[in-house]
XYZ file of C-alpha atoms in Angstrom:
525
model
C 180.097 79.817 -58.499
C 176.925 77.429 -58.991
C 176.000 75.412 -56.047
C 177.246 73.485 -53.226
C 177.116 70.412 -54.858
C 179.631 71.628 -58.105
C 182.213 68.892 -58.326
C 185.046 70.744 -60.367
C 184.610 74.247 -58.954
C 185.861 77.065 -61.444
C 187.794 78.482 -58.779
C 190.197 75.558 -58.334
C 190.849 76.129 -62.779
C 193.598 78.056 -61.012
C 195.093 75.476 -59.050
C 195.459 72.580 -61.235
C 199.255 73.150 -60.937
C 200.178 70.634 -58.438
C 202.731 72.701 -56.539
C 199.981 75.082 -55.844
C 199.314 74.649 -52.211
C 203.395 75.015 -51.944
C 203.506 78.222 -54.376
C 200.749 80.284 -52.726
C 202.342 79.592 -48.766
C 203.500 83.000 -48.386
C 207.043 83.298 -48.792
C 208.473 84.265 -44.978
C 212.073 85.862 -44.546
C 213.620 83.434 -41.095
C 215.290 86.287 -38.721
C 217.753 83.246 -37.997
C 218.815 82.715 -41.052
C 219.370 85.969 -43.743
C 218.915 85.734 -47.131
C 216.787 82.486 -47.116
C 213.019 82.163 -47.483
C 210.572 79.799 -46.305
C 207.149 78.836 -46.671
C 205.718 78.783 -43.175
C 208.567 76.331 -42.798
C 210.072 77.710 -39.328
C 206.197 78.664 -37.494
C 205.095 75.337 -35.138
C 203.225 72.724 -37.396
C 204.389 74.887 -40.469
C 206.973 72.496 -41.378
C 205.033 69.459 -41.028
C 201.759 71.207 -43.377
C 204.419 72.323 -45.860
C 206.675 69.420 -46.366
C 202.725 67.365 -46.505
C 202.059 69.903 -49.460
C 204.819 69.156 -51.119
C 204.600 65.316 -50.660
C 201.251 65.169 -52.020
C 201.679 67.207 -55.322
C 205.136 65.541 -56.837
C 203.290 64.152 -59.463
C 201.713 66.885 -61.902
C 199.113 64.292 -63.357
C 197.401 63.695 -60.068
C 195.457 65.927 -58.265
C 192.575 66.565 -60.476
C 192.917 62.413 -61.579
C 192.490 61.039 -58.265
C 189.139 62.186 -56.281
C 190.676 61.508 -52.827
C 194.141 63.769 -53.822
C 191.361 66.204 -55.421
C 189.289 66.268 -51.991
C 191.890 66.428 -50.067
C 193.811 69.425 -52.000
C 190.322 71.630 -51.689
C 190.414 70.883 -47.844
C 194.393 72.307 -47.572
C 193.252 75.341 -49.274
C 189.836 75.675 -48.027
C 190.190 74.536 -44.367
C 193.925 73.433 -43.256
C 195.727 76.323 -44.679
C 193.089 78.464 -42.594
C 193.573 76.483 -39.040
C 197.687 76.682 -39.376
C 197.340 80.538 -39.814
C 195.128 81.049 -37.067
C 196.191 78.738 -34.718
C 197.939 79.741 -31.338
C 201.131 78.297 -32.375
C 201.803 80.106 -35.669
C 203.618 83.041 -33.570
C 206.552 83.869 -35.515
C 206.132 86.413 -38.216
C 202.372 85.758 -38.072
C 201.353 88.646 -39.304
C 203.481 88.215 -42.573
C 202.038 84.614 -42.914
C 198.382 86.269 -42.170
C 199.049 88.691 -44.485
C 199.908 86.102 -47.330
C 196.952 84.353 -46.431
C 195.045 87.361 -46.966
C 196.033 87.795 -50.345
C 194.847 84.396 -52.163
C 191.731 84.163 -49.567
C 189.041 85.238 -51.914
C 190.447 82.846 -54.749
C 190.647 79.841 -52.511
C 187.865 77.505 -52.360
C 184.764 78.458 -50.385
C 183.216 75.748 -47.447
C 180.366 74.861 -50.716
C 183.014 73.597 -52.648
C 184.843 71.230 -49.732
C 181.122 69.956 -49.391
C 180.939 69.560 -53.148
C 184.048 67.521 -53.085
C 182.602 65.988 -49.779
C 179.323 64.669 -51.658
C 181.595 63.782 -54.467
C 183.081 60.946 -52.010
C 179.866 59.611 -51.372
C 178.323 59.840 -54.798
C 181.300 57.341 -55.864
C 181.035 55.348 -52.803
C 177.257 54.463 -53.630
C 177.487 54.286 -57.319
C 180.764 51.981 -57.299
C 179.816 50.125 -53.935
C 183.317 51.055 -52.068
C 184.381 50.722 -49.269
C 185.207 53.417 -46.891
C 188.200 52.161 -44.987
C 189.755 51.201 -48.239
C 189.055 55.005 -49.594
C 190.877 56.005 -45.971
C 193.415 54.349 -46.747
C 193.427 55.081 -50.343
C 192.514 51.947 -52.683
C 189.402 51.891 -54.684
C 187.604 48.497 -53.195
C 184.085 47.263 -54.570
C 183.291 45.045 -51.179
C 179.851 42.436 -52.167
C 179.185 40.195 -49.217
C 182.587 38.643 -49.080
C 184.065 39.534 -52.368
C 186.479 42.574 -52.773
C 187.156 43.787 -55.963
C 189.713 46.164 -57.072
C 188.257 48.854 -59.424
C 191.319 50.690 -59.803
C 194.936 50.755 -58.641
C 196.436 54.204 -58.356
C 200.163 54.255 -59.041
C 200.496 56.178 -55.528
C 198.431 55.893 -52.268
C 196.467 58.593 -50.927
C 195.722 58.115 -47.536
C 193.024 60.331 -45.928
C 193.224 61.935 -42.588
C 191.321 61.401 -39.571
C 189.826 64.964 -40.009
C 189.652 64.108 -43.698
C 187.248 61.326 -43.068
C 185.366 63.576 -40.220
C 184.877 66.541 -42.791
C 183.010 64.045 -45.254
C 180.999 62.535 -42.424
C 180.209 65.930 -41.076
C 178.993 66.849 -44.496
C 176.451 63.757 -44.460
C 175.632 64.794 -40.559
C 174.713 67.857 -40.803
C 172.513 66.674 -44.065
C 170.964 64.499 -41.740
C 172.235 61.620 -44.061
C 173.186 59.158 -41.497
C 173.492 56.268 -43.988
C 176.945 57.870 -45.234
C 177.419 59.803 -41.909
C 178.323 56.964 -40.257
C 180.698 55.076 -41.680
C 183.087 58.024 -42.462
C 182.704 59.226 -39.193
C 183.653 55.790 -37.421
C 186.608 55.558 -39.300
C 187.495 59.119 -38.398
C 186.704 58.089 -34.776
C 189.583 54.864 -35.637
C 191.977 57.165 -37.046
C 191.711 59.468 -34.003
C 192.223 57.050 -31.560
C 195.111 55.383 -33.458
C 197.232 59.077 -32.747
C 195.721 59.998 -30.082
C 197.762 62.866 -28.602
C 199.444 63.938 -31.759
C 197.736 67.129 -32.258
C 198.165 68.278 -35.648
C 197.550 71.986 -36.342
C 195.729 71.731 -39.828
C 192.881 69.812 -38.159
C 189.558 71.720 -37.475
C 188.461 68.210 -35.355
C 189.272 66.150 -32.711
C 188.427 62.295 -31.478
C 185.888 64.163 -29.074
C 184.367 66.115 -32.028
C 184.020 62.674 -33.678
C 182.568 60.493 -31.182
C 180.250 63.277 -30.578
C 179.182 63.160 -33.670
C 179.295 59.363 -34.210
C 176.877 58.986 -31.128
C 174.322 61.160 -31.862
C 174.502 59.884 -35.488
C 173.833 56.539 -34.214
C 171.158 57.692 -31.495
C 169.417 59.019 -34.983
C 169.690 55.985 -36.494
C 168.072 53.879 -33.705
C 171.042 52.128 -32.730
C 170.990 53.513 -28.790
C 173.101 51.124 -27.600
C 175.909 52.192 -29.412
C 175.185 55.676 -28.714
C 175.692 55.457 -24.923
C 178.989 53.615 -25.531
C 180.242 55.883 -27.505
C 179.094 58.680 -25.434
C 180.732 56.631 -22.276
C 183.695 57.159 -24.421
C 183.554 61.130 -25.162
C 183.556 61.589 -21.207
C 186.672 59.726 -20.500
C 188.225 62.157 -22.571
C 185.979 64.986 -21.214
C 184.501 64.344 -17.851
C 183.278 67.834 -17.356
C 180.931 67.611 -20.412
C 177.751 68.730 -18.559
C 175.437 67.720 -22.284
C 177.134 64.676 -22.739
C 176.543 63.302 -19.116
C 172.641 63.895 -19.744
C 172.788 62.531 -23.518
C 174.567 59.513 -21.407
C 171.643 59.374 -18.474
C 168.927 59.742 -21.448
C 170.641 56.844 -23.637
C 170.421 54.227 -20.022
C 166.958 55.151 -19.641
C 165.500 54.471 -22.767
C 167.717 51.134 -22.513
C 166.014 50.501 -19.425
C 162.690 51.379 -20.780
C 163.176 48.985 -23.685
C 165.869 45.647 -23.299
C 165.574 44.996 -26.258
C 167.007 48.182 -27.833
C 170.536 46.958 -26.596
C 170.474 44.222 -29.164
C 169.027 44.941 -31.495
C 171.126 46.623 -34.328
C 169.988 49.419 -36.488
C 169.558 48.986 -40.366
C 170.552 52.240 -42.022
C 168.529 52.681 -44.918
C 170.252 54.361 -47.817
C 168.481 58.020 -48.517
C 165.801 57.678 -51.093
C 165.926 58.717 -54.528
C 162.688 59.117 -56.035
C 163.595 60.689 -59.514
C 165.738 57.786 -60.379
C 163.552 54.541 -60.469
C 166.113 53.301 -62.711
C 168.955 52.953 -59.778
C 170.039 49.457 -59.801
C 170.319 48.779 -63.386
C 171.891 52.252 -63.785
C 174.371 51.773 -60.535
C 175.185 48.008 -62.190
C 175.868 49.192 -65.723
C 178.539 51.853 -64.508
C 180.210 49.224 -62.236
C 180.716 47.550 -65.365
C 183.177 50.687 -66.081
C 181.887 49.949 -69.803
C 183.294 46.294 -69.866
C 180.673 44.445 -72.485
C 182.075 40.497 -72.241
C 179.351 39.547 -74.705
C 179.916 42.349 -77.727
C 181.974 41.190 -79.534
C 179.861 36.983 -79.553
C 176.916 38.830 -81.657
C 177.379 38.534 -85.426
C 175.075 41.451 -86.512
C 177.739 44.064 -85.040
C 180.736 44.926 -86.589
C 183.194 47.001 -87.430
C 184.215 49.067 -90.995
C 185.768 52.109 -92.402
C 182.636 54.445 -92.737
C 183.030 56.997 -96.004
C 179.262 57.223 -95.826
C 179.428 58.144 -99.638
C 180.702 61.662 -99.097
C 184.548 62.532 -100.983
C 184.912 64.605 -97.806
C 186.345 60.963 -95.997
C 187.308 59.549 -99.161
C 190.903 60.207 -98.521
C 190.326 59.509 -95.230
C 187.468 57.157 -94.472
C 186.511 56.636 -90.121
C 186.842 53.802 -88.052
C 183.527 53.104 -87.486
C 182.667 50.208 -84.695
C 178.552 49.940 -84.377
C 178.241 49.133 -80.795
C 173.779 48.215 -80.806
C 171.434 47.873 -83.224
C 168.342 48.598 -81.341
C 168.757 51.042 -80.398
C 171.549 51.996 -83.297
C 174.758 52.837 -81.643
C 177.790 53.274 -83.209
C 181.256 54.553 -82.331
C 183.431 56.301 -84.614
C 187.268 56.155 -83.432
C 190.162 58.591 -83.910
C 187.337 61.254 -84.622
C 189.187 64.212 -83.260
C 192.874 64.622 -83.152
C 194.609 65.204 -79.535
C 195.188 68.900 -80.906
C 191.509 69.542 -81.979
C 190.682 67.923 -78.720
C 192.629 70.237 -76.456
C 192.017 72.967 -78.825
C 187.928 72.325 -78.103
C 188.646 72.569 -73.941
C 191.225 75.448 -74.368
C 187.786 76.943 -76.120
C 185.504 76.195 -73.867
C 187.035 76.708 -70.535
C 186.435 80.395 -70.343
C 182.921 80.090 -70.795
C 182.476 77.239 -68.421
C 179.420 76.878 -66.136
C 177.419 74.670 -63.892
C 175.185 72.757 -66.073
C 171.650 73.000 -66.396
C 168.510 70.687 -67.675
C 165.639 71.327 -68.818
C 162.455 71.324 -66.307
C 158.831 72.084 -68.099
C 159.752 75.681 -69.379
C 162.730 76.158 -67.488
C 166.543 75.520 -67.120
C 167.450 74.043 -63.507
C 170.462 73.242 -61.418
C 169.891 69.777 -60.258
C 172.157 67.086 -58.133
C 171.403 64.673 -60.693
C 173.687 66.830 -63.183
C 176.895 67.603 -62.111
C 178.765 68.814 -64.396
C 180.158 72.128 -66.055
C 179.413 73.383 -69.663
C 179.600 75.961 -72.096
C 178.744 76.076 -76.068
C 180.819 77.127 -78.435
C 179.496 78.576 -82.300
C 181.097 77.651 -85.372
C 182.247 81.663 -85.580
C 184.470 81.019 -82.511
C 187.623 79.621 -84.466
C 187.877 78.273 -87.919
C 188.381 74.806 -86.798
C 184.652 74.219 -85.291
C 183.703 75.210 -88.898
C 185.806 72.020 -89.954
C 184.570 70.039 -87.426
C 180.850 70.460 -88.199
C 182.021 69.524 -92.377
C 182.992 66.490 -90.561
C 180.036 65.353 -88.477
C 177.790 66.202 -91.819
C 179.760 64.075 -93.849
C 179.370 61.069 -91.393
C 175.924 61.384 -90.400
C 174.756 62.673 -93.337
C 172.812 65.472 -91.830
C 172.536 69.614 -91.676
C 174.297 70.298 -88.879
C 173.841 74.018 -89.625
C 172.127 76.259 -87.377
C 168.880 76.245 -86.520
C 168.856 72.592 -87.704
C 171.578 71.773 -84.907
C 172.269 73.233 -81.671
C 175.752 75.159 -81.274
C 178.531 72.721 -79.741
C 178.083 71.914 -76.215
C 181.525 71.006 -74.485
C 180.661 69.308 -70.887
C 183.436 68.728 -68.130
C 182.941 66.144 -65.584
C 185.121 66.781 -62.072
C 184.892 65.124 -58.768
C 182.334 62.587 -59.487
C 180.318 64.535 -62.152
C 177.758 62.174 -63.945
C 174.151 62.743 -65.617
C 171.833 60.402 -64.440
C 169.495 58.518 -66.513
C 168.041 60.779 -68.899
C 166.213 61.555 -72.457
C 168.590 63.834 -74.757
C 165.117 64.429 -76.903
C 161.965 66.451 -75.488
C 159.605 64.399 -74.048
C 157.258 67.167 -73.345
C 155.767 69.914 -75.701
C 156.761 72.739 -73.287
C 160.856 72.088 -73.480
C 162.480 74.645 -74.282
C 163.786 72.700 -76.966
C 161.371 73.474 -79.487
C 162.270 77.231 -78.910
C 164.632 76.893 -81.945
C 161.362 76.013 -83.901
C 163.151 73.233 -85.778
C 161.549 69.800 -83.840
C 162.647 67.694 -81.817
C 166.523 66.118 -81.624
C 166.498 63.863 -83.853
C 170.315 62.516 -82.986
C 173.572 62.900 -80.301
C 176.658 63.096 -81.740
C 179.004 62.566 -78.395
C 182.569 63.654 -79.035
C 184.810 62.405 -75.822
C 187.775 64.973 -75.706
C 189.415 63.306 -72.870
C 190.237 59.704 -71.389
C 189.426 58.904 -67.521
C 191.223 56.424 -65.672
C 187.978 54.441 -64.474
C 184.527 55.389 -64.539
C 182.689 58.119 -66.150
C 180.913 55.335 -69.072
C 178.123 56.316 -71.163
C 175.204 53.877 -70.137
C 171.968 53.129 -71.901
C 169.755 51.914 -69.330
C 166.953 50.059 -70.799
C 169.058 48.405 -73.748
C 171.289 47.290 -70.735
C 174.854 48.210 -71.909
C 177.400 50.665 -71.240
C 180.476 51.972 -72.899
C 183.402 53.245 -71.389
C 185.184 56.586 -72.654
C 187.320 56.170 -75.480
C 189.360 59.340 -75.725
C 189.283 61.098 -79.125
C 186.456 58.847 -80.552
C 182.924 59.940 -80.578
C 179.450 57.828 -80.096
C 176.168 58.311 -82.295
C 172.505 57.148 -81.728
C 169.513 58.247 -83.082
C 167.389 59.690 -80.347
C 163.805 59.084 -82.446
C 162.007 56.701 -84.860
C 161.443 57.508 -88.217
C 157.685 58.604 -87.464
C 159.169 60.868 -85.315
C 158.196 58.755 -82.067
C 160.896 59.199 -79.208
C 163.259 55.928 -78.815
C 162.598 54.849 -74.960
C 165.716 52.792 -75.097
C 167.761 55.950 -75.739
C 167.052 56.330 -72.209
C 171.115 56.868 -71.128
C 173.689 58.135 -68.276
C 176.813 59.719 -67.788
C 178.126 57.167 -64.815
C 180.392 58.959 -62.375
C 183.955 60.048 -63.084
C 185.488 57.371 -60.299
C 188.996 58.971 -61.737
C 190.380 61.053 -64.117
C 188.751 64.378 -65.398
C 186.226 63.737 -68.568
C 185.768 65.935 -71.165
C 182.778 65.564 -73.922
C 181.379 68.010 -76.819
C 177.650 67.218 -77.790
C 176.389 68.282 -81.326
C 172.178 68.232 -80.793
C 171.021 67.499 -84.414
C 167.172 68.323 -85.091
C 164.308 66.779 -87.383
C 163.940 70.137 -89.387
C 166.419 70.198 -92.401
C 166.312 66.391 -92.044
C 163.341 65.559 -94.366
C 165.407 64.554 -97.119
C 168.644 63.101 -95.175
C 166.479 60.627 -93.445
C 163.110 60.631 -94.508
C 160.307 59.680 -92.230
C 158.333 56.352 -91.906
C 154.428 55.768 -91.572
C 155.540 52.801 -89.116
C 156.308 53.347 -85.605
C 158.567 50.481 -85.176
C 160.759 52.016 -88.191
């Protein structure tokens, strides 16, 4: 398992069957009624979590598609699964239900991956500007001043919980990120007090675990004023609170001490990012969702069928659309077949791990990656051997080892993305140069999988963006001809807002190239 912040834990590989949650409920024999079986369906609150379970996973093509059904499916395994089997209530044939639960504990998801998932929320919510009550209540709003924008439309509503919202809050809390704490948790605290009294057995949380929260959240924030009312609030529902009736006495005293506290309303700064100086033109491009309304007013690009000279695509010559000149990007449609495509995941998913970049001499987890990948030689089935006599012929390159890197196939989960990055060494310590054949020269991006919004490939500094295109695959040239890296290569992988991406990356290097593009004296060449 890599860290916390994995969005597509390998665990849940398992569970992609959407009946899951219903199939691994322990199967319980009802005294009252021989010869029948139930899953937890006769304990108290065991109907009401199973017949959820089943409403939420009719359709098979949703719950890794939608991050909300995805978030919410970890948290049943994870966390409601675990309350309902250890509650007071479950008394009938507990132990068989315990013993059940026992069974499929260690494959479940661990807390790291709910928080994952958690962060996940709030990665999309920044990136894609939405709006939390419309998550809640399942839509995927852009909210701008007073414009609301739909970014997508799922076919089927997924509401979220109030403990749904309260785990996702609690996540930011206990980060100390207040900026996303609070919003989650204060519609939580709406939720709660809209069924107040209808306990539900699933639910680790409460509306006084939420407006405890909220308050102190706010306190943080500077906002006392809305602290102490809050807090005011908690001990009408729990006037014995002994903490809460000081955190109340401390809130009207510093109120007293300072008037102008009570109206003055806190500004929640969001946290800082200081690797990505790039945020705003990054965060703009991928709300774009790869939509380019002036492409296709520019004479100079254009689209053919590419043959690049070789009788390998004479018979069949690519689509080829070039998509920039400066720098050169071009995408080649219908590059892969559906069967090569799933054929490259079915490869690849064994071997899957939490991706890594390179830092000075070293290979790092970071949050700015989040991702899963593993690479795949041409020795691992006859039809990577066909697929690298197919990239040659296009690009015109040696795509043979140790002039090219082994095929990298990357999966994108709950809001996986790459933030803006360099696919070339920009220092003379990457481990790049360990294969002792230069520097990458060129990406060849093969997208094995189409996403239902999000997830576009965005070059930052040549400010444009485009969106997956399943089966095709994109190509730029990562340096000049002198060799010089390209700063407008300088590129993201926006968040997967929904759907599950797929991509296989062939690294091409400048050794074995000499010939197949020769270099230039000029730096601007």
């Amino acid at each position: 398992m890599g860290s916390h912040e994995d969005p597509t834990p390998w665990r849940l590989l398992q569970f992609q069957n959407p009946r899951v949650a219903a199939h691994t409920l322990p199967c319980l024999w009802d005294p009252r009624h021989p010869g029948t079986c139930q899953a937890a369906g006769f304990l108290p609150g065991g109907p009401r979590f199973y017949e959820k379970v089943l409403s939420l996973h009719e359709d098979s093509t949703t719950p890794v598609a939608n991050p909300l059904l995805a978030f919410t499916l970890i948290k049943r395994l994870q966390s409601d699964w675990r309350n309902v089997v250890h509650s007071l209530e479950a008394s009938e044939n507990i132990r068989a239900l315990k013993d059940g639960f026992e069974k499929v504990e260690g494959d479940l998801p661990a807390f790291e991956d709910l928080e994952g998932a958690a962060r996940a929320l709030m990665r999309l919510q920044d990136v894609y500007m939405l709006n939390v009550k419309g998550l809640a209540r399942g839509v995927f709003q852009r909210v701008t001043g007073s414009t609301v924008t739909d970014l997508y439309s799922p076919r089927r509503l997924f509401s979220l919980t109030a403990d749904d919202c309260f785990q996702v809050g609690k996540v930011a809390y206990d980060m100390g990120d207040y900026y996303h704490a609070i919003p989650w948790l204060e519609e939580a605290v709406s939720l709660f007090r809209g069924s107040y009294g209808e306990w539900k057995t699933e639910d680790e949380a409460s509306l006084e675990d939420a407006l405890d929260h909220l308050a102190f959240a706010y306190f943080q924030a500077g906002n006392v004023s809305c602290a102490l009312s809050l807090s005011q609030e908690f001990l009408l529902y729990s006037p014995d609170n002994k903490r809460m009736a000081r955190n109340v006495l401390k809130y009207e005293r510093l109120l007293a001490e300072s008037p102008g506290q009570a109206v003055t309303e806190a500004v929640i700064q969001r946290p800082n990012v200081p690797h990505l100086q790039t945020r705003d033109t990054y965060e703009g491009l991928c709300q774009t969702l790869g939509s380019q309304p002036t492409h296709y007013q520019i004479p100079s690009l254009y689209c053919s069928y590419e043959t690049n000279s070789s009788p390998y695509l004479l018979l069949q010559p690519i689509r080829k659309e070039v998509i920039h000149l400066e720098p050169y990007v071009a995408l080649y449609h219908d590059f892969v077949s559906d069967s090569e495509a799933h054929k490259i995941r079915e490869l690849a998913e064994p071997w899957l791990q939490r991706s890594v970049v390179a830092s000075g001499e070293q290979q790092l987890q970071v949050e700015y990656r989040i991702s899963k990948s593993a690479w795949l030689k041409d020795t691992v089935d006859p039809m990577l051997v066909t697929l690298d006599h197919r990239i040659a012929a296009l690009t015109g390159l040696d795509v043979q080892p140790p002039y090219a890197e082994y095929l990298q196939v990357v999966n994108y989960g709950i809001g996986g993305h790459y933030e803006p990055h360099f696919d070339h060494a920009t220092s003379p310590s990457s481990p790049l140069y360990r294969m002792k054949s230069g520097n990458r020269v060129a990406t060849f991006m093969i997208y094995l999988s189409s996403v239902e919004a999000g997830g576009a490939t965005a070059f930052i500094y040549a400010n444009f963006s485009v969106p997956v295109v399943k089966n095709a695959a994109l190509f730029w040239w990562n340096l000049h001809r002198s060799g010089e890296g390209d700063g407008d290569t300088l590129h993201a992988g926006c968040p997967v807002l929904v759907g599950d991406k797929w991509v296989a990356n062939k690294w091409i290097h400048e050794y074995g190239q000499e010939f197949r593009r020769p270099c230039s004296s000029s730096p601007e060449d």
